């Protein structure tokens, strides 16, 4: 009988294998040698698809960006800018929180990554169409990236141990319940994210009401 053929090596297979390694073991686990072993191929064969490890990690990061929902920024979508930003931020965080080890790469910005650039383009375009001046739309996109990536880098609740004796009231009089946070990680972290997101949107809403639409700006009268 003929031997079963191995699946052809492709960019998608490499990215899938690299993504699994990053998720399970972190960025440091990824190397061309390790990936070649995981895929059952020779190391040099990877270079037919990627020049180096950094390009592979870029592709992994972009595959995460591709998971972010952008439908709220479609021109025919009925959500206003505030609802659109909210729903986008929730989807954005969900994608990153599912792959926290790749967040440091994503936090560097989209660079030339196609999916990452589509995310930036959709958010900017949505804000400009909603009436935000281009400069402010840029600031909003940056602000949301800072907030979302920061929230996905790690868990606040997981930063506390579940040992009651670790928080002696003599030393930490206000942390008497801190040992309970670890067991309530999802509720605490999601609640913190929603609280921060609402605060950002409330603040932006005030700015939006105070903005001067470009179309209503009149030139100053010329002095004679």
mmCIF file of C-alpha atoms in Angstrom, residues 19-109:
data_model
loop_
_atom_site.group_PDB
_atom_site.id
_atom_site.type_symbol
_atom_site.label_atom_id
_atom_site.label_comp_id
_atom_site.label_asym_id
_atom_site.label_seq_id
_atom_site.Cartn_x
_atom_site.Cartn_y
_atom_site.Cartn_z
ATOM 1 C CA UNK A 19 -0.766 29.937 17.327
ATOM 2 C CA UNK A 20 -1.260 26.727 19.285
ATOM 3 C CA UNK A 21 2.283 26.978 20.655
ATOM 4 C CA UNK A 22 1.839 30.612 21.651
ATOM 5 C CA UNK A 23 -1.473 29.871 23.363
ATOM 6 C CA UNK A 24 -0.131 26.917 25.326
ATOM 7 C CA UNK A 25 3.454 27.935 26.082
ATOM 8 C CA UNK A 26 3.952 31.608 25.244
ATOM 9 C CA UNK A 27 5.975 33.556 22.706
ATOM 10 C CA UNK A 28 9.285 32.074 23.821
ATOM 11 C CA UNK A 29 8.181 28.596 22.752
ATOM 12 C CA UNK A 30 8.034 29.565 19.081
ATOM 13 C CA UNK A 31 11.096 28.834 16.970
ATOM 14 C CA UNK A 32 11.469 27.603 13.422
ATOM 15 C CA UNK A 33 13.048 24.396 14.716
ATOM 16 C CA UNK A 34 10.176 23.738 17.126
ATOM 17 C CA UNK A 35 7.553 24.506 14.502
ATOM 18 C CA UNK A 36 9.223 22.250 11.969
ATOM 19 C CA UNK A 37 9.169 19.406 14.499
ATOM 20 C CA UNK A 38 5.499 20.043 15.285
ATOM 21 C CA UNK A 39 4.633 20.003 11.593
ATOM 22 C CA UNK A 40 6.846 17.042 10.736
ATOM 23 C CA UNK A 41 8.886 18.925 8.159
ATOM 24 C CA UNK A 42 12.459 20.122 7.787
ATOM 25 C CA UNK A 43 13.302 23.529 9.209
ATOM 26 C CA UNK A 44 14.342 25.136 5.911
ATOM 27 C CA UNK A 45 10.947 24.353 4.378
ATOM 28 C CA UNK A 46 9.375 27.016 6.614
ATOM 29 C CA UNK A 47 11.439 29.663 4.870
ATOM 30 C CA UNK A 48 9.468 29.093 1.692
ATOM 31 C CA UNK A 49 6.595 30.803 3.507
ATOM 32 C CA UNK A 50 8.146 33.063 6.157
ATOM 33 C CA UNK A 51 11.543 34.698 6.351
ATOM 34 C CA UNK A 52 11.901 34.433 10.121
ATOM 35 C CA UNK A 53 10.188 33.937 13.463
ATOM 36 C CA UNK A 54 9.049 37.564 13.634
ATOM 37 C CA UNK A 55 7.080 37.177 10.413
ATOM 38 C CA UNK A 56 5.412 34.070 11.819
ATOM 39 C CA UNK A 57 4.406 35.893 14.993
ATOM 40 C CA UNK A 58 3.110 38.772 12.887
ATOM 41 C CA UNK A 59 0.902 36.316 11.024
ATOM 42 C CA UNK A 60 -0.326 34.793 14.293
ATOM 43 C CA UNK A 61 -1.173 38.261 15.595
ATOM 44 C CA UNK A 62 -3.020 39.076 12.381
ATOM 45 C CA UNK A 63 -5.053 35.886 12.623
ATOM 46 C CA UNK A 64 -6.294 37.149 16.006
ATOM 47 C CA UNK A 65 -7.142 40.582 14.571
ATOM 48 C CA UNK A 66 -9.183 38.805 11.897
ATOM 49 C CA UNK A 67 -11.467 37.484 14.657
ATOM 50 C CA UNK A 68 -12.613 40.991 15.647
ATOM 51 C CA UNK A 69 -16.158 41.828 14.535
ATOM 52 C CA UNK A 70 -16.260 44.961 12.375
ATOM 53 C CA UNK A 71 -19.865 44.800 11.203
ATOM 54 C CA UNK A 72 -20.897 47.682 13.471
ATOM 55 C CA UNK A 73 -18.853 50.039 11.308
ATOM 56 C CA UNK A 74 -20.593 49.092 8.060
ATOM 57 C CA UNK A 75 -22.266 52.076 6.423
ATOM 58 C CA UNK A 76 -25.644 50.314 6.449
ATOM 59 C CA UNK A 77 -25.414 49.249 10.103
ATOM 60 C CA UNK A 78 -27.966 50.976 12.319
ATOM 61 C CA UNK A 79 -25.855 51.416 15.453
ATOM 62 C CA UNK A 80 -24.801 54.912 16.451
ATOM 63 C CA UNK A 81 -21.128 55.662 17.090
ATOM 64 C CA UNK A 82 -21.363 54.961 20.840
ATOM 65 C CA UNK A 83 -23.032 51.563 20.429
ATOM 66 C CA UNK A 84 -20.603 50.737 17.627
ATOM 67 C CA UNK A 85 -17.566 51.542 19.774
ATOM 68 C CA UNK A 86 -18.974 49.530 22.662
ATOM 69 C CA UNK A 87 -19.734 46.441 20.610
ATOM 70 C CA UNK A 88 -16.400 46.670 18.801
ATOM 71 C CA UNK A 89 -14.462 46.960 22.066
ATOM 72 C CA UNK A 90 -16.245 43.912 23.494
ATOM 73 C CA UNK A 91 -15.445 41.835 20.398
ATOM 74 C CA UNK A 92 -11.887 43.187 20.285
ATOM 75 C CA UNK A 93 -11.243 42.261 23.921
ATOM 76 C CA UNK A 94 -12.815 38.806 23.506
ATOM 77 C CA UNK A 95 -10.464 38.030 20.615
ATOM 78 C CA UNK A 96 -7.402 39.176 22.547
ATOM 79 C CA UNK A 97 -8.436 37.602 25.845
ATOM 80 C CA UNK A 98 -8.700 34.237 24.090
ATOM 81 C CA UNK A 99 -5.042 34.575 23.048
ATOM 82 C CA UNK A 100 -3.366 36.644 25.794
ATOM 83 C CA UNK A 101 0.211 35.587 25.010
ATOM 84 C CA UNK A 102 0.122 37.268 21.587
ATOM 85 C CA UNK A 103 -1.151 40.578 22.988
ATOM 86 C CA UNK A 104 2.370 42.084 23.367
ATOM 87 C CA UNK A 105 2.840 41.653 19.606
ATOM 88 C CA UNK A 106 -0.568 43.158 18.847
ATOM 89 C CA UNK A 107 0.128 46.069 21.198
ATOM 90 C CA UNK A 108 2.925 47.206 18.899
ATOM 91 C CA UNK A 109 0.332 48.240 16.310
#
